[in-house]
Amino acid sequence: VSAGGNSNNNLTIEAANDTGSIIVGAINRNGTKAGFSNYGSRVSIAAFGNDLYTLYGPNGKFGSFGGTSGATPQVAGTVAMMLEINPDLTPAEVKDILVETRETNDTNKTVGGQLNVLRTIKRTMETLDDNDQTLRTEKAQMLDFRKKLLEIL
């Protein structure tokens, strides 16, 4: 998972050069491409990258920043949850699930479409072996907890 860059450039890739990387673009609060975000066929998915309020700087003060470097941890964190649910997923399967569950529209498709964490986690749950009911129940409880946490945040 890597940041797509902030130069407002079209990132295209030849099929022979595709490394399978998950390249992250940035969208604004309106769900449209952030003006600075790189875009194009190489960008797999996007997350919020404008005015992110966070601990910032060496003194740990609150402040806002933006960029694909702010959007990327949101995708990386989602991938971590996916692999917690199903550690047997391959890198290609992870990317496929992210792409399958993203939200795309005419205003954000150039940056890969918007990350949808809940839909991604639900789809990841579907990859588990149906015979392992205990694991499914534990993962469902974890998903419910995380959903409630997202509502609070």
Short mmCIF file of N, CA and C in Angstrom, two decimals:
data_model
loop_
_atom_site.label_atom_id
_atom_site.label_comp_id
_atom_site.label_asym_id
_atom_site.label_seq_id
_atom_site.Cartn_x
_atom_site.Cartn_y
_atom_site.Cartn_z
N VAL A 1 0.87 -1.16 0.00
CA VAL A 1 0.00 0.00 0.00
C VAL A 1 0.91 1.22 0.00
N SER A 2 0.76 2.08 -1.00
CA SER A 2 1.61 3.26 -1.05
C SER A 2 0.85 4.48 -1.53
N ALA A 3 1.33 5.63 -1.10
CA ALA A 3 0.72 6.90 -1.47
C ALA A 3 0.94 7.17 -2.95
N GLY A 4 -0.11 7.68 -3.60
CA GLY A 4 -0.06 7.93 -5.03
C GLY A 4 0.64 9.21 -5.44
N GLY A 5 0.88 10.11 -4.51
CA GLY A 5 1.57 11.35 -4.83
C GLY A 5 0.63 12.53 -4.95
N ASN A 6 1.23 13.71 -4.84
CA ASN A 6 0.46 14.95 -4.75
C ASN A 6 0.81 15.94 -5.86
N SER A 7 1.00 15.47 -7.07
CA SER A 7 1.40 16.35 -8.18
C SER A 7 0.31 16.56 -9.22
N ASN A 8 -0.89 16.04 -8.96
CA ASN A 8 -2.01 16.14 -9.91
C ASN A 8 -1.61 15.60 -11.28
N ASN A 9 -0.90 14.47 -11.27
CA ASN A 9 -0.47 13.83 -12.52
C ASN A 9 -1.27 12.57 -12.79
N ASN A 10 -1.37 12.23 -14.06
CA ASN A 10 -2.05 11.01 -14.50
C ASN A 10 -1.06 9.86 -14.41
N LEU A 11 -1.34 8.91 -13.53
CA LEU A 11 -0.48 7.75 -13.36
C LEU A 11 -1.08 6.59 -14.16
N THR A 12 -0.43 6.23 -15.20
CA THR A 12 -0.87 5.09 -15.99
C THR A 12 0.20 4.01 -15.89
N ILE A 13 -0.19 2.80 -16.21
CA ILE A 13 0.76 1.69 -16.10
C ILE A 13 0.52 0.72 -17.24
N GLU A 14 1.60 0.25 -17.77
CA GLU A 14 1.52 -0.80 -18.78
C GLU A 14 1.28 -2.12 -18.07
N ALA A 15 0.47 -2.98 -18.65
CA ALA A 15 0.15 -4.27 -18.02
C ALA A 15 1.41 -5.05 -17.64
N ALA A 16 2.44 -4.99 -18.46
CA ALA A 16 3.66 -5.73 -18.19
C ALA A 16 4.41 -5.19 -16.98
N ASN A 17 4.16 -3.94 -16.60
CA ASN A 17 4.88 -3.33 -15.49
C ASN A 17 4.06 -3.29 -14.21
N ASP A 18 2.89 -3.88 -14.19
CA ASP A 18 2.02 -3.83 -13.02
C ASP A 18 2.59 -4.71 -11.92
N THR A 19 2.96 -4.09 -10.80
CA THR A 19 3.55 -4.82 -9.68
C THR A 19 2.49 -5.36 -8.73
N GLY A 20 1.24 -4.96 -8.94
CA GLY A 20 0.17 -5.37 -8.04
C GLY A 20 0.05 -4.49 -6.82
N SER A 21 0.81 -3.42 -6.78
CA SER A 21 0.76 -2.50 -5.65
C SER A 21 -0.62 -1.86 -5.53
N ILE A 22 -0.98 -1.50 -4.31
CA ILE A 22 -2.21 -0.77 -4.06
C ILE A 22 -1.80 0.70 -3.93
N ILE A 23 -2.08 1.48 -4.95
CA ILE A 23 -1.71 2.89 -4.98
C ILE A 23 -2.92 3.69 -4.52
N VAL A 24 -2.72 4.59 -3.56
CA VAL A 24 -3.81 5.32 -2.93
C VAL A 24 -3.83 6.78 -3.37
N GLY A 25 -5.01 7.20 -3.82
CA GLY A 25 -5.24 8.61 -4.14
C GLY A 25 -5.97 9.28 -3.00
N ALA A 26 -6.22 10.57 -3.14
CA ALA A 26 -6.90 11.32 -2.09
C ALA A 26 -8.17 11.97 -2.63
N ILE A 27 -9.20 11.95 -1.79
CA ILE A 27 -10.44 12.64 -2.10
C ILE A 27 -10.70 13.67 -1.01
N ASN A 28 -11.56 14.63 -1.33
CA ASN A 28 -11.92 15.65 -0.33
C ASN A 28 -13.21 15.23 0.36
N ARG A 29 -13.71 16.06 1.22
CA ARG A 29 -14.90 15.74 2.00
C ARG A 29 -16.16 15.60 1.14
N ASN A 30 -16.12 16.14 -0.06
CA ASN A 30 -17.25 16.00 -0.99
C ASN A 30 -17.19 14.69 -1.76
N GLY A 31 -16.13 13.91 -1.55
CA GLY A 31 -15.99 12.64 -2.24
C GLY A 31 -15.42 12.78 -3.64
N THR A 32 -14.90 13.95 -3.98
CA THR A 32 -14.30 14.15 -5.29
C THR A 32 -12.78 14.18 -5.16
N LYS A 33 -12.11 14.01 -6.26
CA LYS A 33 -10.64 13.99 -6.26
C LYS A 33 -10.10 15.26 -5.63
N ALA A 34 -9.20 15.10 -4.68
CA ALA A 34 -8.52 16.26 -4.11
C ALA A 34 -7.67 16.88 -5.21
N GLY A 35 -7.65 18.20 -5.27
CA GLY A 35 -6.97 18.90 -6.36
C GLY A 35 -5.53 18.51 -6.56
N PHE A 36 -4.84 18.12 -5.53
CA PHE A 36 -3.42 17.78 -5.59
C PHE A 36 -3.16 16.31 -5.95
N SER A 37 -4.15 15.44 -5.76
CA SER A 37 -3.93 14.00 -5.84
C SER A 37 -3.59 13.54 -7.25
N ASN A 38 -2.59 12.67 -7.35
CA ASN A 38 -2.37 11.99 -8.62
C ASN A 38 -3.56 11.08 -8.87
N TYR A 39 -3.76 10.69 -10.09
CA TYR A 39 -4.95 9.96 -10.51
C TYR A 39 -4.59 9.05 -11.68
N GLY A 40 -5.56 8.31 -12.19
CA GLY A 40 -5.35 7.50 -13.38
C GLY A 40 -5.49 6.01 -13.11
N SER A 41 -5.22 5.24 -14.13
CA SER A 41 -5.47 3.80 -14.07
C SER A 41 -4.59 3.07 -13.05
N ARG A 42 -3.50 3.65 -12.65
CA ARG A 42 -2.63 3.00 -11.68
C ARG A 42 -3.13 3.19 -10.24
N VAL A 43 -3.97 4.19 -10.01
CA VAL A 43 -4.49 4.45 -8.67
C VAL A 43 -5.64 3.49 -8.40
N SER A 44 -5.50 2.68 -7.36
CA SER A 44 -6.46 1.61 -7.06
C SER A 44 -7.66 2.08 -6.27
N ILE A 45 -7.45 2.99 -5.34
CA ILE A 45 -8.48 3.36 -4.36
C ILE A 45 -8.11 4.71 -3.77
N ALA A 46 -9.09 5.38 -3.18
CA ALA A 46 -8.83 6.68 -2.56
C ALA A 46 -9.47 6.74 -1.18
N ALA A 47 -8.91 7.60 -0.35
CA ALA A 47 -9.47 7.87 0.98
C ALA A 47 -9.34 9.37 1.24
N PHE A 48 -9.97 9.82 2.30
CA PHE A 48 -9.93 11.24 2.60
C PHE A 48 -8.50 11.71 2.80
N GLY A 49 -8.16 12.83 2.16
CA GLY A 49 -6.80 13.34 2.24
C GLY A 49 -6.73 14.84 2.43
N ASN A 50 -7.84 15.49 2.70
CA ASN A 50 -7.86 16.94 2.93
C ASN A 50 -8.18 17.23 4.38
N ASP A 51 -7.47 18.19 4.95
CA ASP A 51 -7.78 18.68 6.29
C ASP A 51 -7.99 17.57 7.31
N LEU A 52 -7.04 16.66 7.38
CA LEU A 52 -7.09 15.60 8.38
C LEU A 52 -6.57 16.15 9.69
N TYR A 53 -7.38 16.10 10.72
CA TYR A 53 -7.01 16.64 12.03
C TYR A 53 -6.34 15.53 12.82
N THR A 54 -5.12 15.77 13.25
CA THR A 54 -4.35 14.71 13.89
C THR A 54 -3.25 15.30 14.75
N LEU A 55 -2.58 14.42 15.50
CA LEU A 55 -1.35 14.85 16.17
C LEU A 55 -0.34 15.12 15.08
N TYR A 56 0.34 16.22 15.20
CA TYR A 56 1.17 16.68 14.09
C TYR A 56 2.45 17.30 14.63
N GLY A 57 3.55 17.01 14.01
CA GLY A 57 4.81 17.66 14.35
C GLY A 57 5.51 17.01 15.52
N PRO A 58 6.72 17.48 15.77
CA PRO A 58 7.56 16.86 16.81
C PRO A 58 7.07 17.08 18.23
N ASN A 59 6.23 18.09 18.45
CA ASN A 59 5.74 18.37 19.80
C ASN A 59 4.40 17.72 20.09
N GLY A 60 3.86 16.95 19.15
CA GLY A 60 2.61 16.23 19.36
C GLY A 60 1.41 17.13 19.53
N LYS A 61 1.40 18.26 18.85
CA LYS A 61 0.25 19.15 18.91
C LYS A 61 -0.76 18.75 17.85
N PHE A 62 -2.01 19.14 18.08
CA PHE A 62 -3.04 18.88 17.09
C PHE A 62 -2.91 19.88 15.95
N GLY A 63 -3.17 19.41 14.77
CA GLY A 63 -3.15 20.26 13.60
C GLY A 63 -3.75 19.51 12.44
N SER A 64 -3.84 20.17 11.31
CA SER A 64 -4.38 19.48 10.14
C SER A 64 -3.32 19.39 9.07
N PHE A 65 -3.42 18.36 8.30
CA PHE A 65 -2.54 18.18 7.15
C PHE A 65 -3.31 17.43 6.10
N GLY A 66 -2.73 17.28 4.96
CA GLY A 66 -3.41 16.57 3.89
C GLY A 66 -2.42 15.92 2.95
N GLY A 67 -2.97 15.21 1.99
CA GLY A 67 -2.14 14.56 0.99
C GLY A 67 -2.45 13.08 0.91
N THR A 68 -1.87 12.46 -0.08
CA THR A 68 -2.06 11.02 -0.22
C THR A 68 -1.37 10.27 0.92
N SER A 69 -0.40 10.92 1.55
CA SER A 69 0.24 10.32 2.73
C SER A 69 -0.71 10.27 3.92
N GLY A 70 -1.72 11.09 3.94
CA GLY A 70 -2.75 11.03 4.96
C GLY A 70 -3.84 10.04 4.61
N ALA A 71 -4.07 9.86 3.32
CA ALA A 71 -5.09 8.91 2.86
C ALA A 71 -4.61 7.46 2.97
N THR A 72 -3.34 7.25 2.75
CA THR A 72 -2.79 5.90 2.70
C THR A 72 -2.94 5.10 3.99
N PRO A 73 -2.71 5.67 5.18
CA PRO A 73 -2.89 4.88 6.40
C PRO A 73 -4.32 4.35 6.58
N GLN A 74 -5.30 5.04 6.04
CA GLN A 74 -6.67 4.56 6.14
C GLN A 74 -6.83 3.25 5.38
N VAL A 75 -6.20 3.18 4.22
CA VAL A 75 -6.25 1.95 3.42
C VAL A 75 -5.39 0.87 4.07
N ALA A 76 -4.21 1.24 4.53
CA ALA A 76 -3.32 0.27 5.18
C ALA A 76 -3.97 -0.33 6.42
N GLY A 77 -4.66 0.50 7.19
CA GLY A 77 -5.37 0.00 8.37
C GLY A 77 -6.48 -0.97 8.01
N THR A 78 -7.17 -0.68 6.92
CA THR A 78 -8.22 -1.58 6.44
C THR A 78 -7.62 -2.91 6.01
N VAL A 79 -6.49 -2.85 5.32
CA VAL A 79 -5.80 -4.08 4.90
C VAL A 79 -5.39 -4.89 6.13
N ALA A 80 -4.92 -4.22 7.18
CA ALA A 80 -4.54 -4.92 8.41
C ALA A 80 -5.74 -5.65 9.01
N MET A 81 -6.91 -4.99 9.01
CA MET A 81 -8.11 -5.65 9.53
C MET A 81 -8.49 -6.83 8.64
N MET A 82 -8.35 -6.68 7.34
CA MET A 82 -8.66 -7.78 6.41
C MET A 82 -7.79 -8.99 6.72
N LEU A 83 -6.51 -8.75 6.94
CA LEU A 83 -5.59 -9.86 7.19
C LEU A 83 -5.74 -10.43 8.59
N GLU A 84 -6.28 -9.64 9.51
CA GLU A 84 -6.60 -10.17 10.82
C GLU A 84 -7.77 -11.16 10.70
N ILE A 85 -8.72 -10.83 9.87
CA ILE A 85 -9.87 -11.70 9.65
C ILE A 85 -9.47 -12.95 8.89
N ASN A 86 -8.71 -12.77 7.82
CA ASN A 86 -8.29 -13.91 7.01
C ASN A 86 -6.83 -13.76 6.62
N PRO A 87 -5.92 -14.30 7.43
CA PRO A 87 -4.50 -14.17 7.15
C PRO A 87 -4.05 -14.94 5.90
N ASP A 88 -4.92 -15.75 5.34
CA ASP A 88 -4.56 -16.52 4.14
C ASP A 88 -4.79 -15.75 2.84
N LEU A 89 -5.32 -14.53 2.93
CA LEU A 89 -5.52 -13.75 1.71
C LEU A 89 -4.18 -13.43 1.06
N THR A 90 -4.12 -13.55 -0.25
CA THR A 90 -2.92 -13.18 -0.98
C THR A 90 -2.95 -11.67 -1.25
N PRO A 91 -1.81 -11.08 -1.58
CA PRO A 91 -1.83 -9.66 -1.94
C PRO A 91 -2.81 -9.34 -3.07
N ALA A 92 -2.90 -10.22 -4.06
CA ALA A 92 -3.83 -10.00 -5.17
C ALA A 92 -5.28 -10.05 -4.69
N GLU A 93 -5.58 -10.96 -3.77
CA GLU A 93 -6.95 -11.06 -3.25
C GLU A 93 -7.31 -9.81 -2.43
N VAL A 94 -6.35 -9.32 -1.66
CA VAL A 94 -6.59 -8.10 -0.88
C VAL A 94 -6.94 -6.95 -1.81
N LYS A 95 -6.13 -6.78 -2.85
CA LYS A 95 -6.38 -5.69 -3.81
C LYS A 95 -7.72 -5.88 -4.50
N ASP A 96 -8.02 -7.11 -4.90
CA ASP A 96 -9.30 -7.38 -5.57
C ASP A 96 -10.49 -7.02 -4.68
N ILE A 97 -10.42 -7.35 -3.41
CA ILE A 97 -11.52 -7.04 -2.49
C ILE A 97 -11.66 -5.53 -2.33
N LEU A 98 -10.54 -4.83 -2.16
CA LEU A 98 -10.60 -3.37 -2.04
C LEU A 98 -11.24 -2.74 -3.27
N VAL A 99 -10.83 -3.21 -4.43
CA VAL A 99 -11.37 -2.65 -5.69
C VAL A 99 -12.85 -3.00 -5.84
N GLU A 100 -13.21 -4.23 -5.49
CA GLU A 100 -14.60 -4.69 -5.62
C GLU A 100 -15.55 -3.92 -4.70
N THR A 101 -15.07 -3.52 -3.53
CA THR A 101 -15.96 -2.92 -2.54
C THR A 101 -15.88 -1.39 -2.47
N ARG A 102 -15.04 -0.79 -3.27
CA ARG A 102 -14.93 0.68 -3.24
C ARG A 102 -16.19 1.31 -3.82
N GLU A 103 -16.38 2.58 -3.51
CA GLU A 103 -17.52 3.32 -4.02
C GLU A 103 -17.03 4.24 -5.13
N THR A 104 -17.54 4.03 -6.32
CA THR A 104 -17.11 4.87 -7.43
C THR A 104 -18.28 5.67 -7.97
N ASN A 105 -17.96 6.85 -8.44
CA ASN A 105 -18.92 7.68 -9.15
C ASN A 105 -18.15 8.52 -10.16
N ASP A 106 -18.84 9.31 -10.93
CA ASP A 106 -18.17 10.08 -11.99
C ASP A 106 -17.15 11.07 -11.46
N THR A 107 -17.30 11.48 -10.20
CA THR A 107 -16.39 12.49 -9.67
C THR A 107 -15.18 11.92 -8.95
N ASN A 108 -15.16 10.62 -8.65
CA ASN A 108 -14.00 10.08 -7.94
C ASN A 108 -13.36 8.88 -8.64
N LYS A 109 -13.90 8.46 -9.78
CA LYS A 109 -13.37 7.24 -10.40
C LYS A 109 -11.93 7.40 -10.88
N THR A 110 -11.50 8.62 -11.18
CA THR A 110 -10.12 8.79 -11.63
C THR A 110 -9.11 8.55 -10.52
N VAL A 111 -9.56 8.58 -9.26
CA VAL A 111 -8.66 8.27 -8.15
C VAL A 111 -9.02 6.92 -7.53
N GLY A 112 -9.62 6.06 -8.29
CA GLY A 112 -9.85 4.69 -7.87
C GLY A 112 -11.15 4.41 -7.16
N GLY A 113 -11.87 5.43 -6.77
CA GLY A 113 -13.09 5.21 -6.01
C GLY A 113 -12.79 5.24 -4.53
N GLN A 114 -13.79 5.54 -3.73
CA GLN A 114 -13.63 5.76 -2.31
C GLN A 114 -13.62 4.46 -1.51
N LEU A 115 -12.69 4.37 -0.58
CA LEU A 115 -12.61 3.25 0.35
C LEU A 115 -13.91 3.15 1.14
N ASN A 116 -14.46 1.94 1.22
CA ASN A 116 -15.64 1.68 2.05
C ASN A 116 -15.24 0.57 3.02
N VAL A 117 -14.84 0.98 4.22
CA VAL A 117 -14.28 0.03 5.20
C VAL A 117 -15.29 -1.05 5.56
N LEU A 118 -16.50 -0.67 5.87
CA LEU A 118 -17.49 -1.66 6.30
C LEU A 118 -17.76 -2.69 5.21
N ARG A 119 -17.95 -2.24 3.99
CA ARG A 119 -18.21 -3.17 2.89
C ARG A 119 -16.99 -4.07 2.64
N THR A 120 -15.81 -3.50 2.79
CA THR A 120 -14.58 -4.29 2.59
C THR A 120 -14.46 -5.39 3.65
N ILE A 121 -14.74 -5.04 4.91
CA ILE A 121 -14.64 -6.04 5.98
C ILE A 121 -15.71 -7.10 5.82
N LYS A 122 -16.92 -6.71 5.47
CA LYS A 122 -17.98 -7.71 5.24
C LYS A 122 -17.57 -8.66 4.12
N ARG A 123 -17.01 -8.13 3.04
CA ARG A 123 -16.59 -8.99 1.92
C ARG A 123 -15.46 -9.92 2.35
N THR A 124 -14.57 -9.42 3.18
CA THR A 124 -13.47 -10.25 3.68
C THR A 124 -14.01 -11.40 4.53
N MET A 125 -15.03 -11.13 5.32
CA MET A 125 -15.67 -12.17 6.13
C MET A 125 -16.19 -13.31 5.25
N GLU A 126 -16.66 -12.95 4.07
CA GLU A 126 -17.20 -13.96 3.15
C GLU A 126 -16.12 -14.89 2.61
N THR A 127 -14.85 -14.52 2.74
CA THR A 127 -13.77 -15.38 2.24
C THR A 127 -13.41 -16.50 3.20
N LEU A 128 -13.97 -16.43 4.43
CA LEU A 128 -13.65 -17.47 5.41
C LEU A 128 -14.32 -18.79 5.04
N ASP A 129 -13.69 -19.85 5.46
CA ASP A 129 -14.23 -21.19 5.25
C ASP A 129 -15.52 -21.34 6.03
N ASP A 130 -16.59 -21.74 5.36
CA ASP A 130 -17.90 -21.90 6.01
C ASP A 130 -17.89 -22.92 7.14
N ASN A 131 -16.92 -23.84 7.15
CA ASN A 131 -16.88 -24.88 8.17
C ASN A 131 -16.40 -24.37 9.52
N ASP A 132 -15.81 -23.20 9.55
CA ASP A 132 -15.25 -22.68 10.79
C ASP A 132 -16.21 -21.69 11.44
N GLN A 133 -17.27 -22.19 12.04
CA GLN A 133 -18.32 -21.36 12.63
C GLN A 133 -17.81 -20.56 13.83
N THR A 134 -16.92 -21.14 14.63
CA THR A 134 -16.39 -20.42 15.79
C THR A 134 -15.64 -19.18 15.34
N LEU A 135 -14.79 -19.35 14.36
CA LEU A 135 -14.03 -18.22 13.83
C LEU A 135 -14.97 -17.17 13.25
N ARG A 136 -15.98 -17.62 12.52
CA ARG A 136 -16.96 -16.69 11.94
C ARG A 136 -17.66 -15.89 13.03
N THR A 137 -18.06 -16.55 14.11
CA THR A 137 -18.75 -15.86 15.20
C THR A 137 -17.83 -14.84 15.85
N GLU A 138 -16.58 -15.21 16.13
CA GLU A 138 -15.64 -14.27 16.74
C GLU A 138 -15.39 -13.09 15.81
N LYS A 139 -15.23 -13.35 14.54
CA LYS A 139 -14.98 -12.26 13.58
C LYS A 139 -16.21 -11.38 13.44
N ALA A 140 -17.40 -11.95 13.49
CA ALA A 140 -18.63 -11.16 13.41
C ALA A 140 -18.74 -10.24 14.62
N GLN A 141 -18.38 -10.74 15.79
CA GLN A 141 -18.40 -9.90 16.99
C GLN A 141 -17.38 -8.77 16.88
N MET A 142 -16.21 -9.06 16.32
CA MET A 142 -15.19 -8.05 16.12
C MET A 142 -15.69 -6.99 15.14
N LEU A 143 -16.34 -7.43 14.08
CA LEU A 143 -16.88 -6.50 13.09
C LEU A 143 -17.93 -5.60 13.71
N ASP A 144 -18.80 -6.16 14.54
CA ASP A 144 -19.83 -5.38 15.21
C ASP A 144 -19.19 -4.34 16.13
N PHE A 145 -18.15 -4.73 16.86
CA PHE A 145 -17.43 -3.80 17.72
C PHE A 145 -16.82 -2.67 16.91
N ARG A 146 -16.18 -3.01 15.81
CA ARG A 146 -15.53 -1.99 14.98
C ARG A 146 -16.56 -1.05 14.34
N LYS A 147 -17.71 -1.60 13.97
CA LYS A 147 -18.78 -0.77 13.40
C LYS A 147 -19.23 0.26 14.43
N LYS A 148 -19.41 -0.18 15.67
CA LYS A 148 -19.82 0.73 16.74
C LYS A 148 -18.75 1.77 16.99
N LEU A 149 -17.49 1.36 16.93
CA LEU A 149 -16.38 2.29 17.11
C LEU A 149 -16.36 3.33 16.01
N LEU A 150 -16.59 2.93 14.77
CA LEU A 150 -16.64 3.88 13.66
C LEU A 150 -17.78 4.87 13.84
N GLU A 151 -18.91 4.43 14.39
CA GLU A 151 -20.03 5.33 14.63
C GLU A 151 -19.67 6.39 15.66
N ILE A 152 -18.90 6.00 16.65
CA ILE A 152 -18.47 6.93 17.69
C ILE A 152 -17.51 7.96 17.13
N LEU A 153 -16.57 7.48 16.32
CA LEU A 153 -15.57 8.37 15.75
C LEU A 153 -16.19 9.27 14.72
#
